[in-house]
XYZ file of C-alpha atoms in Angstrom:
318
model
C 0.000 0.000 0.000
C 1.216 3.486 -0.866
C 1.724 5.751 2.154
C 0.548 9.346 1.727
C 1.336 12.230 4.074
C -1.207 15.058 4.401
C 0.191 18.547 4.996
C -2.426 20.615 6.811
C -4.958 19.421 9.348
C -7.522 22.185 8.977
C -11.033 22.197 7.503
C -10.186 20.662 4.112
C -7.061 18.845 5.261
C -9.112 16.773 7.673
C -11.147 15.529 4.696
C -7.924 14.363 3.028
C -6.873 12.704 6.281
C -10.170 10.904 6.846
C -10.512 9.751 3.231
C -6.940 8.467 2.924
C -7.310 6.674 6.260
C -10.481 4.967 5.028
C -8.610 3.962 1.873
C -5.758 2.506 3.942
C -3.237 4.963 2.473
C -2.741 7.506 5.271
C 0.896 7.429 6.356
C 1.418 10.720 8.147
C 0.092 14.179 9.011
C 1.926 17.514 9.156
C 0.274 20.259 11.210
C 2.080 23.254 12.725
C -0.550 23.830 15.425
C 0.569 21.664 18.357
C -2.909 21.338 19.872
C -4.395 20.328 16.510
C -1.732 17.699 15.718
C -2.180 16.232 19.186
C -5.921 15.994 18.581
C -5.395 14.302 15.203
C -2.933 11.797 16.658
C -5.640 10.612 19.029
C -7.898 9.863 16.063
C -5.416 8.391 13.589
C -2.636 5.879 14.404
C -0.077 7.342 11.985
C 3.083 9.442 12.200
C 2.525 13.068 13.194
C 4.835 16.000 12.484
C 4.926 19.686 13.316
C 7.898 20.176 10.983
C 7.709 19.583 7.212
C 11.384 18.652 6.867
C 10.929 15.780 9.312
C 8.036 14.436 7.247
C 10.090 14.720 4.052
C 12.980 12.817 5.650
C 10.664 9.838 6.217
C 10.186 9.491 2.462
C 6.459 8.894 2.020
C 5.187 7.702 -1.360
C 3.340 10.977 -1.899
C 2.218 14.178 -0.187
C -1.032 16.155 -0.366
C -0.952 19.861 0.457
C -4.116 21.148 2.128
C -2.501 24.156 3.812
C -3.694 27.766 3.250
C -3.280 28.893 -0.386
C -0.467 31.426 0.323
C 1.695 28.495 1.499
C 1.093 26.213 -1.497
C 4.041 27.430 -3.557
C 6.607 27.278 -0.762
C 5.600 23.786 0.403
C 5.197 22.288 -3.086
C 8.534 23.713 -4.228
C 10.369 22.149 -1.285
C 8.799 18.745 -1.983
C 9.318 18.831 -5.759
C 12.956 19.874 -5.376
C 13.453 16.580 -3.553
C 11.644 14.620 -6.246
C 8.569 13.930 -4.106
C 5.141 13.307 -5.675
C 2.659 16.067 -4.797
C -1.068 16.782 -4.915
C -1.599 20.449 -4.079
C -5.052 21.839 -3.384
C -6.542 24.565 -5.566
C -5.587 27.224 -6.347
C -2.217 25.708 -7.226
C -0.420 28.935 -6.255
C -1.374 32.606 -6.209
C 0.361 33.502 -9.489
C 0.805 31.990 -12.931
C 4.559 32.549 -12.705
C 4.980 30.428 -9.573
C 2.565 27.787 -10.883
C 4.613 27.399 -14.074
C 7.758 27.149 -11.964
C 6.274 24.180 -10.109
C 5.298 22.492 -13.399
C 8.852 22.822 -14.688
C 10.325 21.732 -11.359
C 8.202 18.570 -11.346
C 9.334 17.739 -14.879
C 12.988 18.370 -14.053
C 12.902 16.101 -10.994
C 10.615 13.446 -12.545
C 7.999 13.993 -9.848
C 4.234 13.725 -10.222
C 2.358 17.004 -9.746
C -1.422 17.036 -9.430
C -3.826 19.838 -8.470
C -6.891 19.316 -6.296
C -9.583 20.248 -8.801
C -11.925 17.770 -7.169
C -14.861 18.384 -9.528
C -12.910 16.698 -12.310
C -13.474 13.506 -10.305
C -17.154 14.101 -9.658
C -18.963 11.170 -11.329
C -21.506 13.541 -12.887
C -18.777 15.695 -14.418
C -16.999 12.607 -15.753
C -20.304 11.399 -17.242
C -20.983 14.741 -18.933
C -17.488 14.668 -20.427
C -18.243 11.191 -21.754
C -21.505 12.443 -23.309
C -19.742 15.370 -24.999
C -16.941 13.184 -26.367
C -19.400 10.553 -27.618
C -21.156 13.143 -29.801
C -24.497 12.903 -28.011
C -24.980 16.678 -28.125
C -23.341 17.056 -31.531
C -20.960 19.940 -32.112
C -20.158 21.819 -28.902
C -21.438 25.406 -29.096
C -21.247 26.975 -25.641
C -21.181 26.213 -21.928
C -21.829 28.142 -18.765
C -21.558 27.675 -15.031
C -23.147 29.468 -12.097
C -21.862 29.216 -8.542
C -24.125 31.344 -6.368
C -24.929 31.556 -2.663
C -25.303 33.913 0.298
C -21.839 33.697 1.941
C -19.295 32.657 2.985
C -17.890 36.158 2.312
C -14.080 36.443 2.397
C -12.260 39.543 3.613
C -9.081 39.052 1.551
C -9.911 36.657 -1.314
C -12.496 37.873 -3.830
C -15.406 35.760 -5.051
C -13.726 34.831 -8.349
C -10.611 33.392 -6.710
C -12.781 31.698 -4.090
C -15.477 30.128 -6.305
C -14.311 30.073 -9.931
C -11.285 27.690 -9.901
C -13.741 24.765 -9.878
C -15.602 26.076 -12.895
C -12.544 27.031 -14.942
C -11.099 23.552 -14.477
C -14.393 21.893 -15.485
C -14.925 24.037 -18.587
C -11.335 23.409 -19.740
C -11.887 19.683 -19.133
C -15.111 19.597 -21.155
C -13.608 21.499 -24.092
C -10.264 19.694 -23.886
C -8.278 22.904 -24.211
C -7.593 26.031 -22.132
C -9.367 29.274 -23.041
C -7.685 31.530 -25.613
C -9.474 34.785 -24.767
C -10.870 36.136 -21.493
C -13.186 39.018 -20.642
C -14.261 39.718 -17.077
C -16.160 42.258 -15.016
C -16.953 42.445 -11.329
C -18.583 44.607 -8.692
C -17.844 45.450 -5.049
C -20.746 46.049 -2.671
C -19.809 44.930 0.834
C -16.130 45.877 1.075
C -13.847 48.388 -0.655
C -11.308 45.937 -2.097
C -13.155 42.614 -2.423
C -15.412 41.743 -5.375
C -18.726 40.090 -4.477
C -19.907 39.346 -8.029
C -18.081 38.562 -11.272
C -19.049 37.578 -14.806
C -16.299 36.081 -16.963
C -16.521 35.245 -20.675
C -14.153 32.614 -22.117
C -13.430 31.893 -25.771
C -12.048 28.483 -26.774
C -10.725 27.120 -30.082
C -13.328 26.116 -32.668
C -15.712 28.983 -31.835
C -16.673 27.422 -28.493
C -17.731 29.991 -25.896
C -18.394 29.872 -22.155
C -19.175 32.113 -19.221
C -18.832 31.847 -15.459
C -21.146 33.746 -13.100
C -20.158 33.688 -9.421
C -21.586 35.577 -6.460
C -21.735 35.207 -2.696
C -24.441 37.862 -2.485
C -27.341 35.833 -3.828
C -30.751 34.807 -2.418
C -30.386 31.066 -3.089
C -27.717 28.449 -3.676
C -27.052 27.270 -7.208
C -24.162 25.285 -8.671
C -25.320 24.685 -12.214
C -23.553 23.622 -15.403
C -25.202 23.898 -18.818
C -23.733 22.541 -22.061
C -25.233 23.421 -25.450
C -24.547 21.526 -28.664
C -25.915 21.248 -32.196
C -28.000 18.135 -31.392
C -28.876 18.532 -27.719
C -28.258 20.186 -24.359
C -27.176 19.052 -20.880
C -27.902 20.534 -17.454
C -26.551 19.555 -14.030
C -27.228 21.358 -10.735
C -24.964 20.019 -7.987
C -26.815 22.057 -5.354
C -30.156 20.362 -6.034
C -31.413 17.441 -3.968
C -31.767 15.192 -7.019
C -28.374 16.032 -8.587
C -29.659 14.799 -11.934
C -27.937 15.023 -15.280
C -30.677 16.096 -17.668
C -30.316 15.668 -21.411
C -32.603 17.940 -23.421
C -33.226 16.498 -26.869
C -33.683 19.965 -28.347
C -32.005 21.710 -31.242
C -32.605 23.957 -34.225
C -32.816 22.700 -37.820
C -33.225 24.757 -40.985
C -35.835 24.009 -43.628
C -35.175 26.071 -46.767
C -33.509 28.743 -44.647
C -36.229 28.805 -41.994
C -35.151 27.837 -38.426
C -37.302 25.034 -37.002
C -37.300 24.197 -33.306
C -37.020 20.448 -32.587
C -38.121 19.292 -29.123
C -38.310 15.754 -27.726
C -38.783 14.498 -24.132
C -36.021 15.243 -21.622
C -33.883 12.253 -20.601
C -32.373 11.651 -17.146
C -28.835 10.280 -17.570
C -27.812 7.806 -14.833
C -24.338 7.896 -13.280
C -22.496 6.330 -10.324
C -22.914 8.302 -7.083
C -19.309 8.067 -5.850
C -17.489 10.524 -3.577
C -15.377 12.932 -5.676
C -12.607 13.378 -3.091
C -12.165 9.627 -2.690
C -12.025 9.249 -6.484
C -9.456 12.061 -6.732
C -7.185 10.680 -4.014
C -7.489 7.152 -5.389
C -6.423 8.424 -8.816
C -3.399 10.161 -7.260
C -2.344 7.031 -5.369
C -2.850 4.712 -8.339
C -0.804 6.913 -10.691
C 2.204 7.654 -8.494
C 4.259 5.234 -10.572
C 2.607 6.186 -13.856
C 1.492 9.537 -15.236
C -1.019 12.061 -13.922
C -3.201 13.115 -16.865
C -6.350 14.475 -15.178
C -5.834 17.633 -13.079
C -2.099 17.605 -13.740
C 0.211 20.514 -12.961
C -0.141 22.043 -16.425
C -3.954 22.202 -16.151
C -3.617 23.744 -12.682
C -1.311 26.388 -14.145
C -3.860 27.158 -16.892
C -6.541 27.726 -14.247
C -4.326 30.165 -12.315
C -3.581 31.999 -15.593
C -7.312 32.603 -16.070
C -7.738 33.680 -12.441
C -4.859 36.120 -12.752
C -5.952 37.544 -16.115
C -9.575 37.891 -15.012
C -8.442 39.701 -11.857
C -6.370 42.078 -13.984
C -9.329 42.818 -16.280
C -11.717 43.325 -13.372
C -9.328 45.760 -11.700
C -8.842 47.694 -14.947
C -12.573 48.088 -15.641
C -14.008 51.571 -15.000
């Protein structure tokens, strides 16, 4: 069994810890807070560390980084320099420059680098990708995602950096290519320097378009993805109780230049209801000796590039 060390025992780190333990792959935990590491050691019979260098010296098979985002670059760089395999939570780092540095460092030292874009391992997302690639919706026209809720409002990180990494990674995954053009606007209501609402337009190769609407100042929760093609349409709302993938057998045909609307009954597409985080961590463990292809370092870098460019455009807007 591969032994994985989790760096960070906070809110999301504890999910890594619990899931890897259930899988039988938890080897160690690094947590700087002495009271927290003591608490975790009572729950999990594995090695505990307050110092990262000590954990590295043990030589685990892989490391997951679930520390605060400002620490991602520093921790991942130290591990990759020593040729260690790494899964770093999103966002990969806080700049495209440092993200690219990690990609190149992993390549140089023949280390696996994966980014925690957990939605890429959501069974519904994987199923939708399968439907797109199979041609069920025909030619891909456009996609959009909405991630809306009331709170949790951040005081340092704006809503785009907080919510949108998930959606950027999913849209890139569906299209199979990073966006080539970006337009973005946002608005501040609650605080002087933090955006509460953003709308971002993405243009992909082949005249495929997408937009991302995120807000934490919204009356209801919605996490919806919509995919439009020449032969049909797909909708998935992860915030709904049913969490159904709906295929709309609807499209437009032309009869002697006249557009005709074609509508057939909506189909519910079945999919396996597996836990995304468990699927993500299992993929990481199973590919330590192979090659990470889903949510690899390069795709994580592309997501940070969009975050950075969108932030620049939002700040420049009048």
